[in-house]
């Protein structure tokens, strides 16, 4: 009996020794830009100065390997107390009991700080599991100089107009293409959802099955394929990731592309001469349109040993000053109501253009296996762009594959 | 059995001495065996165990599932295609490397003016990480602003830009080519070591006897290089089969999985789709294939050596 008590005491001691020092809060953050690391270090220093006894440890991880790092950390039971994650991964974290519900800490004052649209994707089963830290939506960038040269007076309102404008710009020659089409790596599928939404399609049908086989999806894929065949996009879109197309836009080699607010920041730094405008995503024949909304959230781990200290740090991060500095530095959309009303944001024409499309924002569906479904769609589109498969065949095969993953 | 009866016929003292003699080699290799067990067998059993379970995306086991993960892989046409492509990749890179490395090593083994510089140039790619090499190639192969297209157009070889990475037809051969380029330094080093072990006087004797340099190459140099060839083949096969950065950086296995090899496929399964169980199954299959190839090759080589 006594031996057993000793053993248990020893085990408890060993466990305590392996646990983090009381008052230590580790946070894993994604590296959005070279400013991210210094920003969080500064926040940690300011917070530590105001809260003696709490020590903040910041781990900066590049986006590409963030999910891999979190996965291995969790598998090895060596995860931090807080982490930034893509909100579209949240379902798995909640299902497996990895993320701690935050409702116990949140009062009305705190939840009132957020813009509702951006907080809602982090709510599951009526519980808040994450706090939106970065938000972005997509809109269409167009090169004003090229539009002028081609004799066009403004950005296209519909996809039919877009095709006509792309033709006029491509006819300028000199290796310039009308529409920059992404066909490689992350968000290849998203680039196709824009026309699909405009034609009235959805990623998931009402019954939860895949909408990739719908008429709208096939119309959208057919539209992109015809743009490629008519030479209205850059050559070989399947070799161009989002960053590659953005580079083409910065070089003035494509007339239009759809991407996130951060391109405006990059243009300011790298191509300040470029005359560009930001417009909503073109509408479909019935006036439908949709843009892609993305948020990243900070979650608290359920196995954290210092939840109260971790929460104190979160509370600080989500006050107006720190939020404003982060959002401005990284070029995201404000997620805090008060921040969005600051002159730096309210008077910024680029950000206003993005704020204008928010009512049309759609988020990645909350289903497990989403990344795999997105990959199925991307692969199907790549086969269409390469001409290996017709839009009908590729998209109905993608729908079948997606339904298998969805269990429908 | 015969041995056993022979032993029991001998006296007890002899028997224990014999036993001690038998034990010595085992004792001597024991530390190496223990080390191998810790760094190879232990992870292997863990991965084997994962591959037989239903696993969540965080690597936590959720119940025994038998061979379901393996069955799921066989059902996936992408996996089968990837399996074949991995063989083409491995044979292409290793074969190409060997074919190019032998003449390079022969030239570098000659004494000529500037040999030291030539050796440095050949070895240089070795000092750069493969990932970095691949990143540089990704820029060079960019369809619109890549150096390769600029060079080809400036040289009047092509008229318009070729988008190298847009389809497997151009991307995969280029990836194999880069694979060959980064494997050459190691292989040449191995061959140079082999060539320096061939005594000069054999060649002298051969040329006095009137052997042409082609005959010398075929009957002296290549046979003397054979053990080094074996080493280069086995190590390169293992390394290339598992090589991740070139394909990942250039195409991530795309478009539409058309340049995936097993290791990039595995990475996507594990860290993008969260299918840890299937990813572990791919690991086990890769291990089995490599083990089989290596054993087969080494046995083949020792057999032909024994014959000659």
XYZ file of C-alpha atoms in Angstrom:
716
model
C 0.000 0.000 0.000
C 2.704 2.362 1.132
C 4.825 1.518 -1.897
C 1.903 2.336 -4.130
C 1.445 5.734 -2.506
C 5.113 6.485 -2.984
C 4.918 5.441 -6.593
C 1.888 7.604 -7.212
C 3.522 10.535 -5.452
C 6.596 10.034 -7.585
C 4.534 9.921 -10.740
C 2.702 13.093 -9.755
C 6.022 14.790 -9.064
C 7.410 13.673 -12.393
C 4.327 15.018 -14.117
C 4.645 18.346 -12.381
C 8.292 18.576 -13.290
C 7.470 17.983 -16.928
C 4.800 20.647 -16.833
C 5.653 24.206 -17.731
C 6.674 26.534 -14.988
C 3.639 28.214 -13.463
C 3.042 31.567 -15.102
C 4.670 30.575 -18.387
C 2.491 30.989 -21.452
C 3.711 29.570 -24.761
C 2.098 30.817 -27.949
C 2.651 29.440 -31.456
C 2.086 32.106 -34.077
C 2.043 31.957 -37.857
C 4.562 34.108 -39.649
C 2.462 36.266 -41.959
C 5.346 38.532 -42.867
C 8.701 39.609 -41.522
C 6.794 41.924 -39.184
C 4.938 39.154 -37.342
C 7.764 37.940 -35.090
C 8.848 41.396 -33.903
C 5.200 42.357 -33.338
C 4.507 39.438 -31.012
C 7.831 39.886 -29.208
C 6.890 43.483 -28.571
C 3.411 42.518 -27.321
C 4.941 39.895 -25.033
C 7.380 42.429 -23.585
C 4.652 45.015 -22.991
C 2.382 42.428 -21.404
C 5.142 41.060 -19.169
C 5.971 44.574 -17.986
C 2.343 45.128 -16.986
C 1.906 41.647 -15.496
C 4.955 40.688 -13.479
C 5.188 36.933 -12.836
C 3.806 35.930 -16.243
C 6.334 34.978 -18.848
C 5.298 34.857 -22.527
C 7.141 32.559 -24.908
C 6.540 33.280 -28.600
C 7.191 30.602 -31.236
C 7.061 31.920 -34.795
C 6.323 29.295 -37.453
C 6.075 29.772 -41.227
C 2.552 29.245 -42.578
C 3.535 26.358 -44.832
C 4.584 24.163 -41.940
C 2.241 25.478 -39.247
C -0.253 22.622 -39.423
C 2.581 20.095 -39.533
C 4.186 21.629 -36.447
C 0.910 21.743 -34.530
C 0.130 18.141 -35.504
C 3.466 16.797 -34.323
C 3.403 18.946 -31.173
C -0.045 17.641 -30.248
C 0.867 14.035 -31.094
C 3.903 14.365 -28.828
C 1.887 16.150 -26.126
C 4.289 19.065 -26.402
C 1.937 21.746 -27.707
C 1.941 25.358 -26.540
C -0.822 26.995 -24.471
C -2.103 29.175 -27.320
C -1.779 28.885 -31.069
C -2.875 30.600 -34.228
C -4.643 28.179 -36.564
C -6.536 28.447 -39.822
C -10.178 28.625 -38.727
C -10.987 25.985 -41.362
C -8.965 23.477 -39.298
C -10.897 24.290 -36.134
C -13.456 21.500 -36.531
C -10.815 18.786 -36.099
C -9.383 20.568 -33.071
C -12.845 20.769 -31.510
C -13.885 17.215 -32.441
C -10.790 15.740 -30.852
C -11.097 17.832 -27.703
C -7.877 19.715 -28.381
C -9.329 23.234 -28.302
C -10.724 24.697 -25.074
C -14.108 26.444 -25.257
C -13.624 30.071 -24.296
C -17.156 31.023 -23.257
C -16.232 30.855 -19.585
C -13.807 33.726 -20.079
C -15.771 35.825 -22.527
C -18.197 38.465 -21.346
C -20.428 40.714 -23.452
C -17.878 43.530 -23.428
C -15.246 41.185 -24.889
C -17.395 39.624 -27.619
C -18.692 43.103 -28.472
C -15.178 44.069 -29.568
C -15.451 41.897 -32.674
C -17.152 42.368 -36.013
C -19.784 39.635 -35.973
C -18.999 38.286 -39.493
C -15.488 37.349 -38.423
C -16.301 35.892 -35.024
C -19.013 33.548 -36.302
C -16.717 31.039 -38.112
C -15.023 30.314 -34.760
C -18.297 29.366 -33.107
C -19.153 25.672 -33.015
C -22.005 24.023 -31.129
C -22.875 27.482 -29.742
C -19.458 27.746 -28.098
C -16.628 30.102 -29.048
C -13.481 28.062 -29.605
C -11.269 30.645 -31.268
C -10.735 34.369 -31.512
C -10.284 35.756 -35.029
C -6.799 37.248 -35.199
C -6.473 37.811 -38.933
C -9.204 38.282 -41.484
C -9.227 38.740 -45.165
C -11.560 38.602 -48.108
C -10.916 38.551 -51.825
C -11.689 41.172 -54.429
C -10.606 41.882 -57.976
C -7.524 43.977 -58.665
C -7.341 45.605 -62.085
C -4.558 47.499 -63.778
C -5.912 50.965 -64.597
C -3.181 51.774 -67.110
C -3.871 48.608 -69.120
C -7.616 49.236 -68.998
C -7.055 52.729 -70.349
C -4.736 51.520 -73.119
C -7.358 48.991 -74.161
C -10.006 51.718 -74.230
C -12.020 50.322 -71.318
C -13.617 52.724 -68.896
C -13.975 50.573 -65.806
C -13.739 47.129 -64.248
C -16.148 44.435 -65.496
C -19.471 43.999 -63.720
C -20.166 40.474 -64.927
C -18.154 37.474 -66.064
C -19.249 38.056 -69.675
C -17.853 41.570 -69.467
C -14.707 40.175 -67.861
C -14.154 37.885 -70.840
C -14.667 40.807 -73.254
C -12.311 43.072 -71.257
C -9.715 40.309 -71.007
C -9.848 40.007 -74.799
C -9.339 43.754 -75.288
C -6.335 43.726 -72.914
C -4.783 40.560 -74.373
C -5.032 42.182 -77.812
C -2.546 44.814 -76.604
C 0.124 42.159 -77.205
C 3.640 42.425 -75.708
C 3.066 39.346 -73.573
C 0.216 40.957 -71.656
C -2.791 38.817 -70.741
C -6.217 39.982 -69.707
C -6.961 37.750 -66.730
C -4.420 36.211 -64.337
C -5.589 32.661 -63.602
C -4.170 30.728 -60.646
C -3.767 26.996 -61.297
C -1.248 25.728 -58.770
C -0.943 25.083 -55.046
C -2.999 26.495 -52.199
C -6.387 28.048 -53.141
C -6.404 26.827 -56.757
C -9.929 25.635 -55.954
C -10.924 28.997 -54.461
C -10.054 30.774 -57.693
C -12.742 28.676 -59.332
C -15.371 29.176 -56.617
C -15.709 32.868 -57.560
C -17.393 32.187 -60.938
C -19.129 29.106 -59.486
C -20.768 31.264 -56.798
C -21.649 33.896 -59.396
C -23.437 31.251 -61.481
C -25.430 30.308 -58.390
C -23.477 27.253 -57.308
C -22.354 26.184 -53.857
C -19.498 24.109 -52.457
C -21.991 22.011 -50.511
C -25.634 21.447 -51.432
C -28.413 21.898 -48.883
C -28.284 18.191 -48.014
C -24.551 18.403 -47.310
C -23.448 16.660 -50.493
C -20.886 18.127 -52.869
C -21.928 20.827 -55.302
C -18.977 20.302 -57.666
C -21.138 18.442 -60.163
C -23.754 21.211 -60.427
C -24.464 23.123 -63.641
C -22.990 26.250 -62.055
C -19.715 24.463 -61.314
C -19.492 23.062 -64.833
C -20.300 26.480 -66.304
C -17.560 28.069 -64.192
C -14.970 25.456 -65.205
C -16.040 25.831 -68.848
C -15.656 29.610 -68.606
C -12.083 29.324 -67.291
C -11.208 26.706 -69.892
C -12.494 28.958 -72.686
C -10.482 31.904 -71.305
C -7.367 29.692 -71.457
C -8.162 28.385 -74.949
C -8.789 31.897 -76.279
C -5.434 33.060 -74.914
C -7.005 35.507 -72.463
C -5.012 34.210 -69.457
C -1.268 33.840 -69.003
C 0.163 30.729 -70.685
C 0.172 27.478 -68.693
C -1.887 28.517 -65.637
C -1.108 25.194 -63.906
C 2.433 26.496 -63.364
C 1.235 29.610 -61.518
C 0.569 29.732 -57.788
C -1.195 32.673 -56.226
C 2.149 34.393 -55.547
C 3.237 33.822 -59.150
C 0.079 35.478 -60.492
C 0.516 38.342 -58.029
C 4.024 38.839 -59.381
C 2.617 39.015 -62.910
C 0.154 41.651 -61.746
C 2.916 43.672 -60.050
C 4.927 43.508 -63.287
C 1.927 44.839 -65.211
C 1.651 41.644 -67.242
C -1.957 40.794 -66.414
C -4.940 43.112 -66.495
C -6.999 41.551 -63.682
C -6.662 39.085 -60.852
C -8.585 38.144 -57.737
C -6.724 38.068 -54.448
C -6.501 39.306 -50.872
C -5.845 42.767 -49.364
C -2.162 42.016 -48.799
C -1.392 42.460 -52.513
C -2.102 46.193 -52.058
C 0.633 46.328 -49.390
C 3.053 44.475 -51.653
C 2.333 46.852 -54.533
C 3.103 49.840 -52.270
C 6.492 48.339 -51.414
C 7.511 46.726 -54.690
C 5.685 48.495 -57.510
C 4.596 51.896 -56.184
C 4.155 53.217 -59.754
C 1.481 50.673 -60.610
C -1.953 52.225 -61.117
C -4.488 49.737 -59.844
C -8.057 49.662 -58.693
C -9.996 47.200 -56.541
C -13.456 46.090 -57.597
C -15.996 43.495 -56.457
C -15.890 40.039 -57.987
C -17.962 40.000 -61.210
C -21.557 38.898 -60.911
C -23.266 36.040 -62.690
C -26.236 36.276 -65.093
C -28.688 36.463 -62.165
C -26.647 38.969 -60.211
C -25.252 36.364 -57.793
C -21.754 36.855 -56.540
C -19.612 35.563 -53.728
C -16.190 36.204 -52.368
C -14.018 34.047 -50.188
C -13.660 35.086 -46.576
C -10.849 33.686 -44.492
C -10.087 34.072 -40.833
C -7.326 32.693 -38.659
C -8.082 32.180 -35.005
C -6.139 31.980 -31.790
C -7.166 28.932 -29.809
C -6.373 27.840 -26.279
C -5.342 24.222 -25.833
C -7.502 22.109 -23.532
C -4.365 20.610 -21.947
C -2.824 23.984 -21.116
C -1.597 24.228 -17.534
C -1.843 28.021 -17.360
C -5.233 28.852 -18.801
C -5.900 31.924 -16.696
C -2.550 33.507 -17.555
C -3.056 32.564 -21.208
C -6.445 34.242 -21.187
C -4.984 37.411 -19.658
C -2.566 37.600 -22.567
C -5.392 37.053 -25.079
C -7.431 39.754 -23.404
C -4.493 42.124 -23.875
C -3.862 41.121 -27.500
C -7.466 41.872 -28.400
C -7.525 45.403 -27.032
C -7.638 48.182 -29.588
C -3.978 49.289 -29.601
C -2.371 45.882 -30.184
C -5.064 44.945 -32.729
C -4.639 48.138 -34.665
C -0.857 47.743 -34.854
C -1.106 44.126 -36.020
C -3.805 44.707 -38.630
C -2.064 47.736 -40.089
C 1.344 46.046 -40.200
C 0.105 42.879 -41.897
C -2.466 44.440 -44.210
C -5.455 42.424 -42.977
C -9.022 43.565 -42.569
C -9.910 44.829 -39.095
C -11.743 42.272 -36.967
C -12.348 44.723 -34.118
C -15.178 47.191 -34.521
C -13.233 50.014 -32.869
C -10.174 49.394 -35.030
C -12.225 49.512 -38.216
C -13.418 52.984 -37.264
C -9.887 54.369 -36.910
C -8.996 56.847 -39.664
C -6.140 54.644 -40.922
C -8.729 52.038 -41.854
C -11.907 54.010 -42.405
C -10.196 56.389 -44.874
C -8.246 53.695 -46.731
C -9.792 53.277 -50.181
C -8.305 49.787 -50.711
C -9.603 48.450 -47.424
C -12.988 50.068 -48.006
C -13.252 48.206 -51.292
C -12.719 44.974 -49.359
C -15.103 45.976 -46.589
C -17.658 46.554 -49.341
C -17.550 42.948 -50.535
C -17.887 41.486 -47.036
C -21.673 41.001 -47.264
C -20.939 38.486 -50.066
C -18.235 36.689 -48.093
C -18.466 32.923 -47.799
C -16.209 30.869 -45.595
C -14.788 27.387 -46.126
C -17.463 24.868 -45.144
C -17.139 23.392 -41.694
C -16.806 19.709 -42.566
C -14.092 17.266 -41.639
C -11.867 16.359 -44.545
C -12.207 19.839 -46.051
C -8.528 20.070 -47.082
C -8.860 16.791 -48.954
C -12.030 17.969 -50.728
C -10.278 21.203 -51.716
C -7.449 19.107 -53.161
C -9.937 16.985 -55.116
C -11.383 20.168 -56.642
C -7.919 21.594 -57.402
C -6.824 18.400 -59.151
C -10.022 18.250 -61.216
C -9.543 21.869 -62.282
C -5.914 21.263 -63.203
C -7.015 18.420 -65.480
C -9.565 20.757 -67.091
C -7.000 23.557 -67.540
C -4.537 21.095 -69.074
C -7.236 19.805 -71.411
C -6.929 16.262 -70.071
C -10.584 16.037 -69.154
C -13.768 17.889 -70.132
C -15.319 20.191 -67.502
C -18.347 17.875 -67.245
C -16.329 14.713 -66.648
C -13.802 16.312 -64.327
C -16.350 18.079 -62.148
C -18.756 15.168 -61.816
C -15.837 12.902 -60.922
C -14.730 15.502 -58.339
C -18.256 15.559 -56.898
C -18.218 11.779 -56.558
C -14.803 11.841 -54.837
C -15.914 14.670 -52.526
C -19.096 12.819 -51.607
C -17.055 9.770 -50.676
C -14.961 11.926 -48.321
C -18.122 13.546 -46.960
C -19.704 10.129 -46.460
C -22.693 11.042 -48.639
C 21.469 -31.443 -36.811
C 24.735 -33.041 -37.877
C 26.635 -30.322 -36.142
C 24.695 -30.933 -32.963
C 25.570 -34.603 -32.852
C 29.188 -33.810 -33.600
C 29.238 -31.433 -30.654
C 27.655 -33.853 -28.231
C 30.299 -36.388 -29.192
C 32.993 -34.003 -28.003
C 34.002 -33.536 -24.361
C 32.304 -30.964 -22.104
C 35.410 -28.718 -21.897
C 35.721 -28.547 -25.655
C 32.044 -27.862 -25.900
C 32.099 -24.828 -23.641
C 35.202 -23.479 -25.381
C 33.423 -23.851 -28.705
C 30.405 -22.118 -27.274
C 32.552 -19.247 -26.082
C 34.106 -18.959 -29.520
C 30.615 -18.812 -31.002
C 29.549 -16.158 -28.547
C 32.384 -13.727 -29.240
C 31.189 -12.437 -32.615
C 27.668 -11.982 -31.273
C 29.003 -10.038 -28.332
C 31.025 -7.860 -30.651
C 28.081 -6.935 -32.844
C 25.683 -6.577 -29.934
C 26.198 -2.813 -29.417
C 25.573 -2.155 -33.101
C 22.468 -4.349 -32.993
C 21.095 -2.548 -29.975
C 21.724 0.791 -31.634
C 20.029 -0.359 -34.829
C 17.097 -1.652 -32.829
C 16.649 1.665 -31.065
C 16.926 3.899 -34.107
C 15.342 1.619 -36.721
C 13.198 -1.086 -35.188
C 11.517 1.011 -32.550
C 10.177 3.704 -34.898
C 9.285 0.949 -37.345
C 7.107 -0.820 -34.799
C 5.471 2.454 -33.804
C 4.674 3.277 -37.440
C 3.544 -0.294 -38.064
C 1.220 0.015 -35.108
C -0.183 3.344 -36.360
C -0.768 1.861 -39.811
C -3.035 -0.806 -38.307
C -5.178 1.687 -36.407
C -7.788 4.273 -37.021
C -5.838 7.451 -36.218
C -7.017 11.027 -35.864
C -5.176 13.903 -37.502
C -3.108 14.459 -34.358
C -1.640 10.962 -34.404
C -3.771 9.710 -31.530
C -4.918 6.087 -31.951
C -8.673 5.598 -32.117
C -9.071 1.840 -32.360
C -7.690 -1.139 -34.264
C -8.651 -1.200 -37.924
C -6.670 -4.120 -39.326
C -5.532 -3.596 -42.893
C -8.178 -0.935 -43.652
C -5.542 1.755 -44.205
C -3.726 -0.429 -46.727
C -6.994 -1.351 -48.465
C -7.869 2.344 -48.756
C -4.524 2.966 -50.484
C -5.031 0.185 -53.029
C -8.409 1.653 -53.829
C -6.819 5.017 -54.661
C -5.764 5.167 -58.331
C -3.428 8.059 -57.465
C -1.487 5.792 -55.127
C -0.939 3.115 -57.770
C 0.124 5.726 -60.327
C 2.430 7.273 -57.738
C 3.988 3.901 -57.014
C 4.967 3.452 -60.668
C 6.114 7.027 -60.969
C 8.382 6.567 -57.963
C 10.056 3.643 -59.734
C 10.572 5.744 -62.889
C 11.928 8.572 -60.751
C 14.349 6.303 -58.899
C 15.562 4.425 -61.969
C 15.794 7.659 -63.967
C 17.783 9.578 -61.389
C 20.048 6.748 -60.258
C 20.606 5.441 -63.794
C 21.312 8.898 -65.165
C 23.641 9.670 -62.288
C 25.686 6.502 -62.811
C 25.946 6.980 -66.578
C 27.176 10.556 -66.151
C 29.334 9.998 -63.084
C 31.613 7.313 -64.574
C 33.031 9.512 -67.372
C 33.220 12.524 -65.038
C 35.179 10.481 -62.500
C 37.458 9.093 -65.224
C 38.247 12.599 -66.462
C 38.798 13.965 -62.976
C 41.093 11.055 -62.196
C 43.462 12.072 -65.012
C 46.196 14.499 -64.206
C 45.524 17.696 -66.120
C 46.022 21.384 -65.658
C 43.231 22.863 -63.507
C 42.039 19.506 -62.187
C 41.651 20.845 -58.666
C 39.360 23.603 -59.938
C 37.337 21.156 -62.044
C 36.872 18.921 -59.004
C 35.659 21.851 -56.936
C 33.143 22.826 -59.624
C 31.773 19.276 -59.846
C 31.509 19.037 -56.060
C 29.975 22.485 -55.592
C 26.294 21.477 -55.889
C 26.906 19.203 -52.904
C 27.574 22.148 -50.616
C 24.198 23.749 -51.362
C 21.125 22.277 -49.721
C 18.883 20.395 -52.129
C 15.919 22.536 -51.098
C 17.823 25.700 -51.944
C 18.855 24.245 -55.308
C 15.220 23.424 -56.007
C 14.088 26.945 -55.054
C 16.630 28.442 -57.458
C 15.378 26.113 -60.193
C 11.808 27.114 -59.501
C 12.771 30.699 -60.261
C 14.826 29.714 -63.263
C 11.924 27.677 -64.677
C 9.294 30.394 -64.239
C 7.404 30.644 -67.503
C 7.228 34.420 -67.705
C 10.383 35.715 -66.040
C 12.571 32.615 -65.657
C 16.238 32.566 -66.616
C 15.931 29.390 -68.641
C 13.382 30.902 -71.029
C 15.390 34.131 -71.316
C 18.525 32.140 -72.112
C 16.762 29.946 -74.673
C 15.226 32.952 -76.376
C 18.441 34.972 -76.325
C 20.212 31.997 -77.871
C 17.574 31.821 -80.584
C 16.685 28.258 -79.613
C 13.023 28.954 -78.848
C 10.782 31.753 -80.018
C 8.218 31.925 -77.261
C 8.290 31.145 -73.549
C 7.799 27.553 -72.498
C 5.884 27.107 -69.238
C 8.048 24.270 -67.944
C 6.167 23.447 -64.774
C 2.633 23.589 -66.179
C 2.414 19.893 -67.008
C 4.125 16.671 -66.046
C 5.351 16.153 -69.608
C 7.969 18.869 -69.119
C 8.081 19.167 -65.324
C 8.867 15.550 -64.453
C 11.832 15.076 -66.832
C 13.263 18.359 -65.521
C 12.841 17.142 -61.959
C 14.687 13.944 -62.835
C 17.419 16.048 -64.427
C 17.822 18.154 -61.294
C 17.843 14.961 -59.249
C 20.728 13.690 -61.377
C 22.580 16.974 -61.017
C 22.495 16.911 -57.233
C 23.397 13.200 -57.030
C 26.497 13.481 -59.203
C 28.918 14.956 -56.615
C 28.463 12.112 -54.148
C 28.638 9.442 -56.831
C 31.732 10.937 -58.446
C 33.409 11.024 -55.048
C 32.719 7.339 -54.557
C 34.089 6.503 -58.021
C 37.175 8.659 -57.538
C 37.906 6.760 -54.359
C 37.517 3.546 -56.351
C 39.777 4.727 -59.172
C 42.546 5.778 -56.812
C 42.639 2.218 -55.501
C 43.490 0.801 -58.968
C 47.296 0.442 -59.087
C 48.981 2.312 -61.982
C 51.218 -0.631 -62.926
C 48.299 -2.715 -64.154
C 47.677 -0.090 -66.822
C 51.369 0.051 -67.687
C 51.453 -3.704 -68.083
C 48.303 -3.603 -70.184
C 49.600 -0.933 -72.540
C 52.890 -2.830 -72.969
C 50.797 -5.834 -73.959
C 49.122 -3.589 -76.543
C 45.684 -3.123 -74.960
C 43.783 -0.127 -76.328
C 42.423 2.402 -73.844
C 38.885 1.127 -74.516
C 40.025 -2.401 -73.654
C 41.715 -1.094 -70.525
C 38.513 0.638 -69.492
C 36.390 -2.457 -70.086
C 38.665 -5.108 -68.665
C 40.502 -3.247 -65.897
C 38.798 -0.059 -64.773
C 35.141 -1.082 -64.784
C 35.653 -4.463 -63.058
C 37.800 -2.783 -60.401
C 35.053 -0.195 -59.888
C 32.356 -2.810 -59.408
C 32.239 -2.800 -55.567
C 32.092 0.984 -55.632
C 29.329 0.778 -58.211
C 27.347 -1.436 -55.832
C 27.797 1.050 -53.038
C 26.766 3.957 -55.252
C 23.684 2.140 -56.519
C 22.432 1.072 -53.101
C 23.019 4.398 -51.373
C 21.643 6.434 -54.274
C 18.541 4.266 -54.598
C 17.763 4.715 -50.914
C 18.435 8.425 -51.037
C 16.606 9.183 -54.286
C 13.606 6.981 -53.495
C 13.052 9.046 -50.340
C 13.971 12.400 -51.823
C 11.392 15.074 -51.092
C 12.616 18.640 -51.767
C 12.993 18.762 -55.559
C 9.484 17.609 -56.365
C 7.853 19.399 -53.469
C 9.432 22.767 -54.172
C 8.861 22.680 -57.936
C 5.339 21.279 -58.241
C 4.154 19.851 -54.892
C 3.413 16.710 -56.883
C 0.988 18.573 -59.165
C -0.668 19.402 -61.457
C -3.368 16.895 -60.521
C -0.919 14.530 -58.765
C 0.926 13.969 -62.041
C 4.411 14.436 -60.546
C 3.790 12.900 -57.124
C 6.204 10.317 -55.817
C 5.509 8.234 -52.715
C 7.197 10.578 -50.274
C 5.332 13.710 -51.462
C 2.095 11.719 -51.527
C 2.804 10.618 -47.970
C 3.465 14.173 -46.852
C 0.151 15.371 -48.279
C -1.717 12.487 -46.657
C -0.180 13.131 -43.274
C 0.098 16.864 -42.943
C -2.458 18.256 -45.345
C -5.286 15.730 -45.149
C -4.577 14.477 -41.633
C -4.745 10.820 -42.718
C -2.054 9.631 -40.328
C -3.039 5.974 -40.574
C -2.776 5.875 -44.363
C 0.440 7.895 -44.251
C 1.931 5.324 -41.866
C 0.818 2.573 -44.241
C 2.634 4.318 -47.108
C 5.753 4.507 -44.921
C 5.614 0.795 -44.253
C 5.153 0.031 -47.959
C 8.091 2.300 -48.841
C 10.265 0.595 -46.257
C 9.334 -2.836 -47.591
C 10.077 -1.825 -51.193
C 13.466 -0.347 -50.316
C 14.394 -3.346 -48.214
C 13.419 -5.724 -51.012
C 15.284 -3.764 -53.695
C 18.430 -3.486 -51.587
C 18.481 -7.137 -50.573
C 17.813 -8.238 -54.136
C 20.525 -6.022 -55.556
C 23.168 -6.951 -53.006
C 22.407 -10.640 -53.480
C 22.599 -10.262 -57.264
C 25.949 -8.509 -57.025
C 27.503 -10.967 -54.593
C 26.355 -13.825 -56.826
C 27.957 -12.405 -59.973
C 31.076 -11.576 -57.994
C 31.294 -15.107 -56.689
C 30.962 -16.407 -60.255
C 33.691 -14.194 -61.651
